[in-house]
Short mmCIF file of C-alpha atoms and ligand atoms in Angstrom, two decimals:
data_model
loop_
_atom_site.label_atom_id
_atom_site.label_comp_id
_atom_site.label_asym_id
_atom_site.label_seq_id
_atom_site.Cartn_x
_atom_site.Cartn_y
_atom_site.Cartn_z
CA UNK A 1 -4.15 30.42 1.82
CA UNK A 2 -1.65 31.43 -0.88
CA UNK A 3 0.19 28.36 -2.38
CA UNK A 4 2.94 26.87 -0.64
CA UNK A 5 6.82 27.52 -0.91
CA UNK A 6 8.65 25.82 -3.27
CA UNK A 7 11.80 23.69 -3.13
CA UNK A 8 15.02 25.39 -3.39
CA UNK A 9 17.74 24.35 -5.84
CA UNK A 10 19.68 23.30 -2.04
CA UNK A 11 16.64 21.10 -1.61
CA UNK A 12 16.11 19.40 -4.59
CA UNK A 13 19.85 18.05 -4.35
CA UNK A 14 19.22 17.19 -0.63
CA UNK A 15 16.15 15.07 -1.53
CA UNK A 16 17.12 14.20 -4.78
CA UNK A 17 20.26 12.28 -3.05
CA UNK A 18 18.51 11.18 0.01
CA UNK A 19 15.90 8.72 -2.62
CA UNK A 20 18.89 7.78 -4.34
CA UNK A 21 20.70 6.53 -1.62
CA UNK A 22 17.74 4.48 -0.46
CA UNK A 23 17.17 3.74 -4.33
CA UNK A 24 20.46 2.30 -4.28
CA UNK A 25 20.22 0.39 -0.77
CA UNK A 26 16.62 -1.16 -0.56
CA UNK A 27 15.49 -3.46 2.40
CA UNK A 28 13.11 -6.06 2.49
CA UNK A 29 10.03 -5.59 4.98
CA UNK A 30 11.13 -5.42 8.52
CA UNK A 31 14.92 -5.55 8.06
CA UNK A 32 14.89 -1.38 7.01
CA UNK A 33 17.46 -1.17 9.48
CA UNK A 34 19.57 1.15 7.03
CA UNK A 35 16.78 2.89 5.90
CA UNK A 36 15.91 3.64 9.32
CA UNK A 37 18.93 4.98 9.71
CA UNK A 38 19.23 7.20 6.40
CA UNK A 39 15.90 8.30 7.26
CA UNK A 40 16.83 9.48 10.87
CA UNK A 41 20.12 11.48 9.56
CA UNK A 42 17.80 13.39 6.99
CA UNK A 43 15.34 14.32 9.43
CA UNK A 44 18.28 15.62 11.65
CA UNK A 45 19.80 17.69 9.25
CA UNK A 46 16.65 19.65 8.18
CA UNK A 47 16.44 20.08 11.94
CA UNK A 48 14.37 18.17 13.10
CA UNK A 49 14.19 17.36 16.63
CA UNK A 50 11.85 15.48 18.02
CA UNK A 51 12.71 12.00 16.02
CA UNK A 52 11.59 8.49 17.34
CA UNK A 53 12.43 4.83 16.66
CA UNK A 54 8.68 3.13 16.92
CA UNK A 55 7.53 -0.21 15.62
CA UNK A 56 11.17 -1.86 15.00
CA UNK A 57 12.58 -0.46 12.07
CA UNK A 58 9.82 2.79 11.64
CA UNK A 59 10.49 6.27 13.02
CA UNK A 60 7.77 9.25 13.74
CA UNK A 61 9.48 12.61 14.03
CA UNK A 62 7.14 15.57 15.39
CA UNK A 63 7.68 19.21 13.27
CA UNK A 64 5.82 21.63 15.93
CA UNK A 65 2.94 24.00 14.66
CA UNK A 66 2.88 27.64 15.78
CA UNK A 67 -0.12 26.70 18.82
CA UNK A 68 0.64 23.49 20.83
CA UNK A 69 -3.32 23.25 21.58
CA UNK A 70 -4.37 22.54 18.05
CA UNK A 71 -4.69 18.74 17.29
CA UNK A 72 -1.94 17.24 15.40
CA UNK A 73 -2.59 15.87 11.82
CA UNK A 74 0.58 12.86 10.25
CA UNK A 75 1.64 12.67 7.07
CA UNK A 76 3.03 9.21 6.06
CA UNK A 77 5.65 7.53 3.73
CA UNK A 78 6.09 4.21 3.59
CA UNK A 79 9.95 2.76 3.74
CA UNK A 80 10.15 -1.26 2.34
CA UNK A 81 11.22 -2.44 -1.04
CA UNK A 82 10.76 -5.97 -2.35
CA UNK A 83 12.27 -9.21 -3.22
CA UNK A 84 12.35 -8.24 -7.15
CA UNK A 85 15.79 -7.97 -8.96
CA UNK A 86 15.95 -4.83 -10.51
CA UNK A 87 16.30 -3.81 -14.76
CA UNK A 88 15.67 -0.40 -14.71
CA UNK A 89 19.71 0.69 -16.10
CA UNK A 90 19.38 3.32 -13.59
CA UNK A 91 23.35 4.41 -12.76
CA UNK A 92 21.41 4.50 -9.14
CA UNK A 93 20.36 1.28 -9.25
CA UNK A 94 19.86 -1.46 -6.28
CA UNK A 95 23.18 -2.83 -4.84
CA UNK A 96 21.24 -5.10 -3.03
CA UNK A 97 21.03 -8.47 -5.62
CA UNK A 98 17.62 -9.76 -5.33
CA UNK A 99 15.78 -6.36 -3.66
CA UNK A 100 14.55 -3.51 -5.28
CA UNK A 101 12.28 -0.59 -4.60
CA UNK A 102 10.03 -1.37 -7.26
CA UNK A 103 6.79 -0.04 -5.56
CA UNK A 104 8.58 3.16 -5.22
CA UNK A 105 8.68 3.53 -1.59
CA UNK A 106 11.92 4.83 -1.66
CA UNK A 107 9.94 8.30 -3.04
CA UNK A 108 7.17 7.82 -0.51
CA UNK A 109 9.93 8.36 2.62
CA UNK A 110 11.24 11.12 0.47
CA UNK A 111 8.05 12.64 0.43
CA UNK A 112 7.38 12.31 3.84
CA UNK A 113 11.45 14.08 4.58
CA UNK A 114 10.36 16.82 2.23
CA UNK A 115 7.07 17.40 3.92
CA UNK A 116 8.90 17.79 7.14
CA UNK A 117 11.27 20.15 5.59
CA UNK A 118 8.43 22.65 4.45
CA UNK A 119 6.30 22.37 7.42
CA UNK A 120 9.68 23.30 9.82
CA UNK A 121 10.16 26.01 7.15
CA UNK A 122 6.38 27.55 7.46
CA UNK A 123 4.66 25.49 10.28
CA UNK A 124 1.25 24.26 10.15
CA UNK A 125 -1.33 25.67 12.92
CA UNK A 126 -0.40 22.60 15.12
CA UNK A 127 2.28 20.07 15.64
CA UNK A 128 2.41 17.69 11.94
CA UNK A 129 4.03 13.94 12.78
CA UNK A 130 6.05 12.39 9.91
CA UNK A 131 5.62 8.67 9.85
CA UNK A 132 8.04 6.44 8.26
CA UNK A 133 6.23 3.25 8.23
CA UNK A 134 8.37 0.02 7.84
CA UNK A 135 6.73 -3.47 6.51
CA UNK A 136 3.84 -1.97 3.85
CA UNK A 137 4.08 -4.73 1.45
CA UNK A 138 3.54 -7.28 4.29
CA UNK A 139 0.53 -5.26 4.98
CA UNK A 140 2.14 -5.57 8.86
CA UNK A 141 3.99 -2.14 9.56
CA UNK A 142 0.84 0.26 10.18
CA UNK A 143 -0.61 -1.84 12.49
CA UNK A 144 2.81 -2.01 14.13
CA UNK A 145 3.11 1.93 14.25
CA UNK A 146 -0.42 2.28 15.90
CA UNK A 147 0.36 -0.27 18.21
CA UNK A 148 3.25 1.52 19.17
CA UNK A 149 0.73 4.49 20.12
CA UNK A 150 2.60 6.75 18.28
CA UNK A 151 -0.55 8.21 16.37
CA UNK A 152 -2.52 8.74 19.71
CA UNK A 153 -4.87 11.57 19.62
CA UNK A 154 -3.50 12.61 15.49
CA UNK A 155 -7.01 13.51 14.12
CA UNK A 156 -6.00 13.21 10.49
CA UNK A 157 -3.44 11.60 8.49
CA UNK A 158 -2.35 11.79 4.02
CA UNK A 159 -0.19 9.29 2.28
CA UNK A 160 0.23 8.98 -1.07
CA UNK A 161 1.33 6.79 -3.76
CA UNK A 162 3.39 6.73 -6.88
CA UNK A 163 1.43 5.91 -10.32
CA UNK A 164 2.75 6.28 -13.47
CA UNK A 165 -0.83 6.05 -15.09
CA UNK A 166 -0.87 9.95 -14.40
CA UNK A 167 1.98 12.97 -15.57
CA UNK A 168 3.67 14.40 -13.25
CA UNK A 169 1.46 17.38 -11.82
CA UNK A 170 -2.14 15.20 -11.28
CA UNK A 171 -2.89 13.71 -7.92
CA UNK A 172 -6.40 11.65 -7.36
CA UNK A 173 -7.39 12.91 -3.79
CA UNK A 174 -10.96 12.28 -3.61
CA UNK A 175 -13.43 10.45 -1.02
CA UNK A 176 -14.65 7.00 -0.95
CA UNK A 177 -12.60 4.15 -2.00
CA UNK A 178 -9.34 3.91 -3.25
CA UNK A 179 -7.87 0.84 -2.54
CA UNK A 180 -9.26 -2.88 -1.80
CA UNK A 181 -9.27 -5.21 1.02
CA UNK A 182 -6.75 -8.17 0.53
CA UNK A 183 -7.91 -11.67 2.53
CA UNK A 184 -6.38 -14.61 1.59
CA UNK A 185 -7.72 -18.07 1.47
CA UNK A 186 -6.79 -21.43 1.97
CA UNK A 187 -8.83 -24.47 1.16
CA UNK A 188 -7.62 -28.42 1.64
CA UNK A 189 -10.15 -30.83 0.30
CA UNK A 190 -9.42 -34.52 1.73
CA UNK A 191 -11.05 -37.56 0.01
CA UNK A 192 -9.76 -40.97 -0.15
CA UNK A 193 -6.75 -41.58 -2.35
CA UNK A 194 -6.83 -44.42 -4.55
CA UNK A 195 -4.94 -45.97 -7.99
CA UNK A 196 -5.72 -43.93 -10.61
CA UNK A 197 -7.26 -46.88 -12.80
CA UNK A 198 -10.17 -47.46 -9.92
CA UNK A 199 -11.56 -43.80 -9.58
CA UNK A 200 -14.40 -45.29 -7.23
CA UNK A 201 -12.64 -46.94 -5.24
CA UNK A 202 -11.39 -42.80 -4.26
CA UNK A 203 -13.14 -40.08 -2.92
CA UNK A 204 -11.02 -37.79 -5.62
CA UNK A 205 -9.84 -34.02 -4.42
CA UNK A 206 -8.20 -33.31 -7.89
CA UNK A 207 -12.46 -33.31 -9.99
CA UNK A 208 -12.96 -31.73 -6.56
CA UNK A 209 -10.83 -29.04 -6.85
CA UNK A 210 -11.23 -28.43 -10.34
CA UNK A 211 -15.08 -27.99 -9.60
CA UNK A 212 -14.54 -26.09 -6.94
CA UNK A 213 -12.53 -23.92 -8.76
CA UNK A 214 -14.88 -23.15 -10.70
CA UNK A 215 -17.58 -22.61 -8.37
CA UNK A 216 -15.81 -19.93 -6.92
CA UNK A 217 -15.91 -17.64 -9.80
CA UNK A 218 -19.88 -17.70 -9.87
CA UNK A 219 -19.35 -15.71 -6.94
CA UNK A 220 -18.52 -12.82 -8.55
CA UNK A 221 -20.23 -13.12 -11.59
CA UNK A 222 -23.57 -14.90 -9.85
CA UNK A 223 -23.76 -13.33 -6.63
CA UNK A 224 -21.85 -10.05 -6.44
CA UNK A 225 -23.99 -6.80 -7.65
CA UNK A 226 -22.54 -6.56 -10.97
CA UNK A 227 -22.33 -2.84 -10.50
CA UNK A 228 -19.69 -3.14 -7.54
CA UNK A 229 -16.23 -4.32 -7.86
CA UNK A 230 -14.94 -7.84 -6.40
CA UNK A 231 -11.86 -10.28 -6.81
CA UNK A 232 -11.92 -14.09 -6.31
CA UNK A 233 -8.83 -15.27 -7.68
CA UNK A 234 -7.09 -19.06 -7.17
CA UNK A 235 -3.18 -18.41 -7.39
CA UNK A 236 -2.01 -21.83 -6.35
CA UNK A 237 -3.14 -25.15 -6.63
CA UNK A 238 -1.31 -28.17 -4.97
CA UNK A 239 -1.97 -31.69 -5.32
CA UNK A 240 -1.06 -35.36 -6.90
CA UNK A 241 2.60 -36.14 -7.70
CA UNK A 242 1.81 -39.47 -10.14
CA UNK A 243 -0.04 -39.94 -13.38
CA UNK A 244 -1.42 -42.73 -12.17
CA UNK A 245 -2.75 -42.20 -8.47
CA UNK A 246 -5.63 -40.27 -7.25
CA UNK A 247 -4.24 -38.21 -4.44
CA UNK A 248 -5.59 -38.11 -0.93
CA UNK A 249 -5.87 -34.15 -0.56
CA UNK A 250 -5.77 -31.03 -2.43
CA UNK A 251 -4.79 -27.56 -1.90
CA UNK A 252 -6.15 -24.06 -3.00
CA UNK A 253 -4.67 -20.70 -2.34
CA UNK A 254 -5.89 -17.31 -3.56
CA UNK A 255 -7.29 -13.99 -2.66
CA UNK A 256 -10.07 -12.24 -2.16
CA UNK A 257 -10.58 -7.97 -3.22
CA UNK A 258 -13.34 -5.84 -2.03
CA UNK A 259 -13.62 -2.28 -2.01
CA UNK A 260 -16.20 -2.16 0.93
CA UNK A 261 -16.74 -4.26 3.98
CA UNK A 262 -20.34 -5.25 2.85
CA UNK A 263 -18.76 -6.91 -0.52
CA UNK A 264 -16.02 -8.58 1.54
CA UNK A 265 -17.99 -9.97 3.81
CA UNK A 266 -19.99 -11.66 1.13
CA UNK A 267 -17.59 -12.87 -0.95
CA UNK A 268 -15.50 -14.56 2.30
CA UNK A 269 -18.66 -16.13 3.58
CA UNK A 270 -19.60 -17.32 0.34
CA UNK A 271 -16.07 -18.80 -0.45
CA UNK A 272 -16.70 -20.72 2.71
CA UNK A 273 -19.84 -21.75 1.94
CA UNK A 274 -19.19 -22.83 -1.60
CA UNK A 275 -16.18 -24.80 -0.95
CA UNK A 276 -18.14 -26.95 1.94
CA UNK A 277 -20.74 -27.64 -0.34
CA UNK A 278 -18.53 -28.17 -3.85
CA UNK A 279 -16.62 -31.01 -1.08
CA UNK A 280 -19.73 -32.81 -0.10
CA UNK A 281 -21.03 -33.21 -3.42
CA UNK A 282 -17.51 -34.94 -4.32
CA UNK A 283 -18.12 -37.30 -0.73
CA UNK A 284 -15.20 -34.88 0.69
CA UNK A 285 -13.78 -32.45 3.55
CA UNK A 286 -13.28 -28.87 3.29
CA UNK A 287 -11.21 -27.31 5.67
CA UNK A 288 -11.25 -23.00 5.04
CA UNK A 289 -9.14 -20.75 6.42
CA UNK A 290 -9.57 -17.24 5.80
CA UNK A 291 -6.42 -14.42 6.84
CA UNK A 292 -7.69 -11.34 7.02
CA UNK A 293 -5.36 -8.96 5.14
CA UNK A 294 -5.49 -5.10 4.70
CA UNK A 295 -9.44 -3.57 5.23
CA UNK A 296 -10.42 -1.87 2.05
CA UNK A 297 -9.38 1.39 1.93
CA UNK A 298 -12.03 4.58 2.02
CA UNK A 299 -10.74 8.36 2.28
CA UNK A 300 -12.85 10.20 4.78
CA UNK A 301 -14.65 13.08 3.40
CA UNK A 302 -13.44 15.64 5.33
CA UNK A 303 -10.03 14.82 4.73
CA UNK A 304 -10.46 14.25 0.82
CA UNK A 305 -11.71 17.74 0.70
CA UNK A 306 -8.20 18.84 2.60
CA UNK A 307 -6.05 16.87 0.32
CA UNK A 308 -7.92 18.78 -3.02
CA UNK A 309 -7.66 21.70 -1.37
CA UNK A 310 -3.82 21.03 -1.13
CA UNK A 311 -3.64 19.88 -5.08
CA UNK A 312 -5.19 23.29 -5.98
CA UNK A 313 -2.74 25.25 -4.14
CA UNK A 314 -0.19 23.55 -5.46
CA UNK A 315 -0.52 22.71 -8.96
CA UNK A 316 -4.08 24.75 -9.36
CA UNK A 317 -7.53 22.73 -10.55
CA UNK A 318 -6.97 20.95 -13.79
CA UNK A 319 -3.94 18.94 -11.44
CA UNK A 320 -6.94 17.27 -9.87
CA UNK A 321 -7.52 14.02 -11.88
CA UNK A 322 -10.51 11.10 -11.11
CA UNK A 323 -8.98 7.47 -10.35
CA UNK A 324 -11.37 6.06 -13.20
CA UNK A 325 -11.29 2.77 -12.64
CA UNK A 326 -11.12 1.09 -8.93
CA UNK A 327 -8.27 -0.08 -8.04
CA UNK A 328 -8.45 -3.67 -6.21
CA UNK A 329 -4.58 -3.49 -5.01
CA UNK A 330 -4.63 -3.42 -1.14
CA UNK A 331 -2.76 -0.54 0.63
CA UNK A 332 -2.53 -1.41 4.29
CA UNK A 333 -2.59 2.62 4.97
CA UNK A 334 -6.37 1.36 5.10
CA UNK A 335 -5.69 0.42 9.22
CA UNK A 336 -5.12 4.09 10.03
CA UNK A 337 -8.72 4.86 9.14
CA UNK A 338 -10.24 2.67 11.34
CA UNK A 339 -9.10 5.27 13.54
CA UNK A 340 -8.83 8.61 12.10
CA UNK A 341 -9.90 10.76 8.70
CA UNK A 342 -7.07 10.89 5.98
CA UNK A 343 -7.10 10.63 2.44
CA UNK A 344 -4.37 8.60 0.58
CA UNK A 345 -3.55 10.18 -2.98
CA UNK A 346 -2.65 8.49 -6.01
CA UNK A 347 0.23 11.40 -7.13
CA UNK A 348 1.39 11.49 -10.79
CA UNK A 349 4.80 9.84 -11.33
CA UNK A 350 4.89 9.59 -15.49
CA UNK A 351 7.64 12.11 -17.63
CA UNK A 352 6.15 14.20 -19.96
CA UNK A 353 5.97 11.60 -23.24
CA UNK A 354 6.56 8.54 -20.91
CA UNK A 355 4.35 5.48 -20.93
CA UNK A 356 2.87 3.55 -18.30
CA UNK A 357 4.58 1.05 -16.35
CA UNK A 358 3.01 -1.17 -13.48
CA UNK A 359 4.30 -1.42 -9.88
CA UNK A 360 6.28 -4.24 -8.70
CA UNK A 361 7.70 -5.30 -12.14
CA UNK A 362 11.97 -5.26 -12.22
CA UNK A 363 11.49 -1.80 -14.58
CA UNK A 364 9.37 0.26 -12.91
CA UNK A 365 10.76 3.83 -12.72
CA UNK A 366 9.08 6.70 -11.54
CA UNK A 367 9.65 10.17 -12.80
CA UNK A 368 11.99 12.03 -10.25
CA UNK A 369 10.04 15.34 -10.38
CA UNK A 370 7.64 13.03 -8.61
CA UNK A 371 9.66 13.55 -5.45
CA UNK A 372 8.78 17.67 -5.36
CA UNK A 373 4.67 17.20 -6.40
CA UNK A 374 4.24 14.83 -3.68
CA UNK A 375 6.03 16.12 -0.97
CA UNK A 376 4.58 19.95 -1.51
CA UNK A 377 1.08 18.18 -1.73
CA UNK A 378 1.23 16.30 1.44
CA UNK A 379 2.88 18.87 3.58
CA UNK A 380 -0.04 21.32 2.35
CA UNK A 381 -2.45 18.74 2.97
CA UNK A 382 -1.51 19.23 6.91
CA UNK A 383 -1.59 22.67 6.75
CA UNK A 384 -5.27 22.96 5.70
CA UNK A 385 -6.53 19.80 7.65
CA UNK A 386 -4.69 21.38 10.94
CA UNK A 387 -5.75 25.53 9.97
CA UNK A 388 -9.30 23.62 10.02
CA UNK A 389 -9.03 21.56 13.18
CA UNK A 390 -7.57 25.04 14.94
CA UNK A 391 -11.19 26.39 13.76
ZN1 ZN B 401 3.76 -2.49 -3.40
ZN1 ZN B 402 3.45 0.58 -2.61
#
């Protein structure tokens, strides 16, 4: 296959603007009701036709292939921005006080607009769906858009993701794990409260919870293969409100990371376990609740070997860069797995001579050449995944 088309100097303003404008007017999860919007008018005015509202504020558009019998392959972008006030200095900076696309979300749509551009240009073997998934950061929206049945009968699906730990150019598209699950936990310990000068007289959840605390990282450092990654980590702790009193009950919150569903399974069962048995050692109750969040996320095989197909065409071999590290963030693209191959890249977003900056912080910035690699890599992606499903 000889490497794709590139982007006009027409284009480049066209999707250059479009992130902008989102850039400039970014919306929380589930209220992307201007996004949706935006999104919808770009999407019309490459021409495409076949554009539908699914799962609230998301929208799936449909860019036909040149057979209707080959099986249709997605490419996604997700659309939310979060409740972070922005200091990036950027003259196209949020106007919303309080909400920023600081997870860069507002170039993952624009990926998935300049995808559909390209692949309306020179179609794919079969039809290619563009999903603009709402809600990412609540881990809620591509549940939503597969309940919606939107996706039925897609056979493959690439997404990608901004990361300024690589230039502008590399893309990690490789199989296996790429992103972790992300359960969080609850855990009340109730004793007997009591003044804090007559500590037997209590059943006391505060040595409790400091114990347990405690006993919770031997998970990972006395249970967990040391050779696999894992995550226990207590974010909030809530309890007492005097000096002198020994409260009744304490609170823990935190979360739990696993890059496969053998490690998460141990390290949710042996949260429960260890917090039961930390409480009756202190003559208190435990009561564990465990919300499952995103599954971890694995790239098929087949669909890895698409997406580095894609990065080859496009930028050639050296583009193709390992992850190094694992990364324990959760990415709830994860859910359309469970029902289909895909790969989710991690696509270079850092200016030549730029440093790195993290995700969700009020400066994060990604390079705008971003918006070209990422869009040429996932609309090639569908080419080869759908050129292999037509056999
Ligand atoms: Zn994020
Ligand atoms: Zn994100």
């Amino acid at each position: 296959m000889s490497a794709p088309e590139g982007f006009t100097d027409a284009d480049r303003a066209l999707l250059t603007e479009l992130r902008r404008d989102l850039h400039r007017h970014p919306e929380l999860s589930w209220k992307e009701t201007r996004t949706q919007e935006r999104l919808e008018r770009a999407l019309r005015d490459i021409g495409a036709s076949d554009i539908r509202r699914v799962a609230n504020t998301g929208l799936v558009a449909r860019i036909p292939g040149r057979s209707a019998r080959v099986p249709v392959v997605a490419v996604r972008g997700d659309i939310d921005a979060l409740p972070i006030a922005e200091h990036t200095g950027l003259d196209f900076a949020s106007q919303n006080p309080g909400v920023m696309h600081a997870c860069g979300h507002d170039v993952h749509a624009t990926w998935a607009v300049g995808a559909a551009l390209l692949l309306a240009r020179h179609p794919a073997a079969g039809a290619v769906m563009i999903v603009l998934q709402p809600a990412e950061e609540v881990g809620e929206g591509a549940t939503a858009i597969l309940e919606s049945g939107a996706l039925d009968g897609v056979r493959a699906i690439f997404g990608g993701h901004v990361d300024r730990r690589f230039a502008v150019g590399e893309v990690v598209a490789q199989a296996g794990p790429l992103a972790a699950s992300a359960d969080t936990f609850t855990i009340t310990l109730t004793g007997i409260g009591a003044h804090g000068a007559r500590p037997h007289h209590s059943a006391d959840p505060i040595v409790g919870a400091a114990e347990l605390i405690l006993a919770l990282q031997t998970i990972v450092s006395r249970r967990l293969d040391p050779a696999l990654p894992g995550v226990i980590t207590v974010g909030a702790v809530h309890g007492g409100h005097a000096p002198n009193v020994i409260p009744e009950s304490v609170e823990l919150a935190g979360t739990i990371r696993a890059t496969t569903a053998a490690v998460r399974s141990l390290l949710t069962s042996e949260t429960t376990r260890v917090a039961h048995a930390v409480a009756a050692t202190h003559r208190l109750t435990a009561q564990v609740t465990i919300a499952d969040g995103t599954p971890p996320l694995e790239n098929t095989a087949d669909a890895a070997g698409w997406a580095a197909a894609a990065v080859r065409d496009v930028f050639g071999e050296a583009a193709l860069v390992p992850l190094g590290t694992t990364n324990m963030g959760g990415e709830d693209f994860a859910y359309y797995l469970s029902r289909m191959s895909g790969c989710f890249m991690r696509i270079g977003a850092r200016e030549p001579g730029g440093e790195h900056r993290d995700v969700h912080t009020p400066s994060f910035a990604p390079s705008e050449e971003a918006l070209f690699a990422g869009a040429s890599v996932l609309a090639q992606s569908a080419r080869i995944a759908s050129r292999a499903f037509a056999g």
